[in-house]
């Protein structure tokens, strides 16, 4: 098992291209060709996590938060981040982060929170645009189903809760093969007319290479006429936050008690209660104040997130309850998500959840 095998798999779940511009997800230290002896999964990388990796003979640490987030102008072992990085380099522990790209996929960080509190009817709170493209190609009628199947297997044709979506219209294509051509139908130097289908499928931008390769491998023509165009509508499975519904409405106090118990939260900071029961819930693991207006516009009864500032709570204005459960607390189950994914894909590979308490925030109760 090489580092690259693990990274390639994780980035099928959360493509690196989906990380925010300010982020630093990816392989922070190490070589993709390294043979992995085992992996430690954590939320944050500390000295103790590196030592834990050494103890259990794991030379790969997979974290949610990048160890190096901003540019390091100096490597000074007396500084926390530098010290941990130097320690990892000395011990030859590769470091990888899967951060906002995992935040931005529907099956990522927020899905784990939603599952824990039993939310249904889930949808992205703030869907991203510019991530969908359409392939239009022309194929002999006799090969339509073969080409469709190849494109679907490559990931094309997925729209929301539907798979294998396409549109085909019948027409007639013409071409004249040159002297060095090897035409599938027709004769060299003679214009040929062929009954063809115009096939259209959509795909996510990170799937383009695979989709085009599948088209070329399954298409009978030597030269394929096709177009790829951007589609300007929101991606149904990529964006920030989630919106969902509880099976049954809960009183505010009952909802808070449930959250405290599930997430082991000692305290929840919140805006004034609205007096309404809670049914529709907006969530965002980690710092989510940028989604307050989206949660209100979506008609959420409560927005459960973290890192809210004093003035953020005024934004509630009686329209919603804003609740801050803590950054670490909101994202803690991301570790379980990653471990489950890796164990399913690589059942014989050693993947361990860190036993180190990396939450830097403590409470005096």
PDB file of N, CA, C and O in Angstrom, residues 11 25 30 34 52 79 83 91 98 113 128 168-169 207 216 240 264 272 274 299 305 324 330 352:
ATOM      1  N   UNK A  11      -9.420  11.213  -2.489  1.00  0.00           N
ATOM      2  CA  UNK A  11      -9.793  12.312  -3.370  1.00  0.00           C
ATOM      3  C   UNK A  11     -10.847  11.916  -4.403  1.00  0.00           C
ATOM      4  O   UNK A  11     -11.294  12.760  -5.170  1.00  0.00           O
ATOM      5  N   UNK A  25      -5.128  21.865   1.940  1.00  0.00           N
ATOM      6  CA  UNK A  25      -5.340  20.427   2.016  1.00  0.00           C
ATOM      7  C   UNK A  25      -4.401  19.717   1.052  1.00  0.00           C
ATOM      8  O   UNK A  25      -3.862  20.308   0.124  1.00  0.00           O
ATOM      9  N   UNK A  30       5.888  14.389   2.706  1.00  0.00           N
ATOM     10  CA  UNK A  30       6.039  12.988   2.347  1.00  0.00           C
ATOM     11  C   UNK A  30       6.048  12.779   0.853  1.00  0.00           C
ATOM     12  O   UNK A  30       5.835  13.703   0.067  1.00  0.00           O
ATOM     13  N   UNK A  34       5.832   6.435  -1.068  1.00  0.00           N
ATOM     14  CA  UNK A  34       6.180   5.779   0.190  1.00  0.00           C
ATOM     15  C   UNK A  34       5.300   4.558   0.457  1.00  0.00           C
ATOM     16  O   UNK A  34       4.085   4.612   0.286  1.00  0.00           O
ATOM     17  N   UNK A  52       2.598   9.056  18.727  1.00  0.00           N
ATOM     18  CA  UNK A  52       1.663   7.933  18.687  1.00  0.00           C
ATOM     19  C   UNK A  52       1.857   7.126  17.404  1.00  0.00           C
ATOM     20  O   UNK A  52       1.831   5.882  17.417  1.00  0.00           O
ATOM     21  N   UNK A  79       8.698  26.901  17.829  1.00  0.00           N
ATOM     22  CA  UNK A  79       7.314  27.236  17.509  1.00  0.00           C
ATOM     23  C   UNK A  79       6.530  25.954  17.275  1.00  0.00           C
ATOM     24  O   UNK A  79       7.034  25.023  16.645  1.00  0.00           O
ATOM     25  N   UNK A  83       7.775  22.843  15.110  1.00  0.00           N
ATOM     26  CA  UNK A  83       8.294  21.743  15.911  1.00  0.00           C
ATOM     27  C   UNK A  83       7.665  20.410  15.504  1.00  0.00           C
ATOM     28  O   UNK A  83       8.356  19.392  15.349  1.00  0.00           O
ATOM     29  N   UNK A  91      11.116  11.748  11.890  1.00  0.00           N
ATOM     30  CA  UNK A  91      10.606  10.387  12.087  1.00  0.00           C
ATOM     31  C   UNK A  91      10.079   9.789  10.777  1.00  0.00           C
ATOM     32  O   UNK A  91       9.595   8.660  10.755  1.00  0.00           O
ATOM     33  N   UNK A  98      -7.258  16.517   4.736  1.00  0.00           N
ATOM     34  CA  UNK A  98      -8.445  16.533   3.886  1.00  0.00           C
ATOM     35  C   UNK A  98      -9.453  17.455   4.578  1.00  0.00           C
ATOM     36  O   UNK A  98     -10.190  17.051   5.468  1.00  0.00           O
ATOM     37  N   UNK A 113     -22.487  14.796  10.985  1.00  0.00           N
ATOM     38  CA  UNK A 113     -23.240  15.507  12.027  1.00  0.00           C
ATOM     39  C   UNK A 113     -24.735  15.233  11.861  1.00  0.00           C
ATOM     40  O   UNK A 113     -25.449  14.945  12.830  1.00  0.00           O
ATOM     41  N   UNK A 128     -22.493  25.151  -4.587  1.00  0.00           N
ATOM     42  CA  UNK A 128     -21.492  25.807  -5.421  1.00  0.00           C
ATOM     43  C   UNK A 128     -21.883  25.707  -6.894  1.00  0.00           C
ATOM     44  O   UNK A 128     -22.463  24.709  -7.334  1.00  0.00           O
ATOM     45  N   UNK A 168     -30.938  11.997 -25.821  1.00  0.00           N
ATOM     46  CA  UNK A 168     -30.468  11.621 -27.151  1.00  0.00           C
ATOM     47  C   UNK A 168     -31.489  12.037 -28.206  1.00  0.00           C
ATOM     48  O   UNK A 168     -32.690  11.831 -28.031  1.00  0.00           O
ATOM     49  N   UNK A 169     -31.004  12.626 -29.281  1.00  0.00           N
ATOM     50  CA  UNK A 169     -31.863  13.006 -30.399  1.00  0.00           C
ATOM     51  C   UNK A 169     -31.272  12.434 -31.683  1.00  0.00           C
ATOM     52  O   UNK A 169     -30.056  12.338 -31.843  1.00  0.00           O
ATOM     53  N   UNK A 207     -14.476  15.044 -13.068  1.00  0.00           N
ATOM     54  CA  UNK A 207     -14.641  13.767 -13.759  1.00  0.00           C
ATOM     55  C   UNK A 207     -14.317  13.854 -15.249  1.00  0.00           C
ATOM     56  O   UNK A 207     -14.382  12.854 -15.955  1.00  0.00           O
ATOM     57  N   UNK A 216     -13.865   7.946 -25.624  1.00  0.00           N
ATOM     58  CA  UNK A 216     -12.932   7.564 -26.679  1.00  0.00           C
ATOM     59  C   UNK A 216     -12.727   6.054 -26.749  1.00  0.00           C
ATOM     60  O   UNK A 216     -12.578   5.485 -27.836  1.00  0.00           O
ATOM     61  N   UNK A 240     -21.389  24.379   0.899  1.00  0.00           N
ATOM     62  CA  UNK A 240     -21.160  24.546   2.337  1.00  0.00           C
ATOM     63  C   UNK A 240     -22.440  24.283   3.140  1.00  0.00           C
ATOM     64  O   UNK A 240     -23.525  24.715   2.765  1.00  0.00           O
ATOM     65  N   UNK A 264     -21.067  15.265  23.464  1.00  0.00           N
ATOM     66  CA  UNK A 264     -20.323  15.459  24.713  1.00  0.00           C
ATOM     67  C   UNK A 264     -19.863  16.910  24.842  1.00  0.00           C
ATOM     68  O   UNK A 264     -18.690  17.207  25.094  1.00  0.00           O
ATOM     69  N   UNK A 272     -31.035  34.228  21.615  1.00  0.00           N
ATOM     70  CA  UNK A 272     -32.321  34.071  22.316  1.00  0.00           C
ATOM     71  C   UNK A 272     -33.230  33.056  21.626  1.00  0.00           C
ATOM     72  O   UNK A 272     -33.279  32.983  20.395  1.00  0.00           O
ATOM     73  N   UNK A 274     -36.587  31.355  20.184  1.00  0.00           N
ATOM     74  CA  UNK A 274     -37.687  31.968  19.425  1.00  0.00           C
ATOM     75  C   UNK A 274     -39.054  31.575  19.962  1.00  0.00           C
ATOM     76  O   UNK A 274     -40.062  32.156  19.569  1.00  0.00           O
ATOM     77  N   UNK A 299     -35.223  28.988   5.927  1.00  0.00           N
ATOM     78  CA  UNK A 299     -36.310  28.756   6.872  1.00  0.00           C
ATOM     79  C   UNK A 299     -35.948  27.808   7.990  1.00  0.00           C
ATOM     80  O   UNK A 299     -36.842  27.208   8.615  1.00  0.00           O
ATOM     81  N   UNK A 305     -23.612  25.272  14.589  1.00  0.00           N
ATOM     82  CA  UNK A 305     -22.285  25.440  14.007  1.00  0.00           C
ATOM     83  C   UNK A 305     -21.282  25.726  15.127  1.00  0.00           C
ATOM     84  O   UNK A 305     -21.474  25.284  16.263  1.00  0.00           O
ATOM     85  N   UNK A 324     -23.776  27.643  18.969  1.00  0.00           N
ATOM     86  CA  UNK A 324     -22.339  27.359  18.835  1.00  0.00           C
ATOM     87  C   UNK A 324     -21.984  26.206  19.771  1.00  0.00           C
ATOM     88  O   UNK A 324     -22.012  26.349  20.988  1.00  0.00           O
ATOM     89  N   UNK A 330     -17.929  19.874  17.014  1.00  0.00           N
ATOM     90  CA  UNK A 330     -18.760  19.733  15.815  1.00  0.00           C
ATOM     91  C   UNK A 330     -18.123  18.815  14.775  1.00  0.00           C
ATOM     92  O   UNK A 330     -18.828  18.151  14.012  1.00  0.00           O
ATOM     93  N   UNK A 352      -5.836   3.528  12.317  1.00  0.00           N
ATOM     94  CA  UNK A 352      -6.152   3.733  13.723  1.00  0.00           C
ATOM     95  C   UNK A 352      -6.653   5.151  13.977  1.00  0.00           C
ATOM     96  O   UNK A 352      -6.151   6.105  13.381  1.00  0.00           O
TER      97      UNK A 352
END
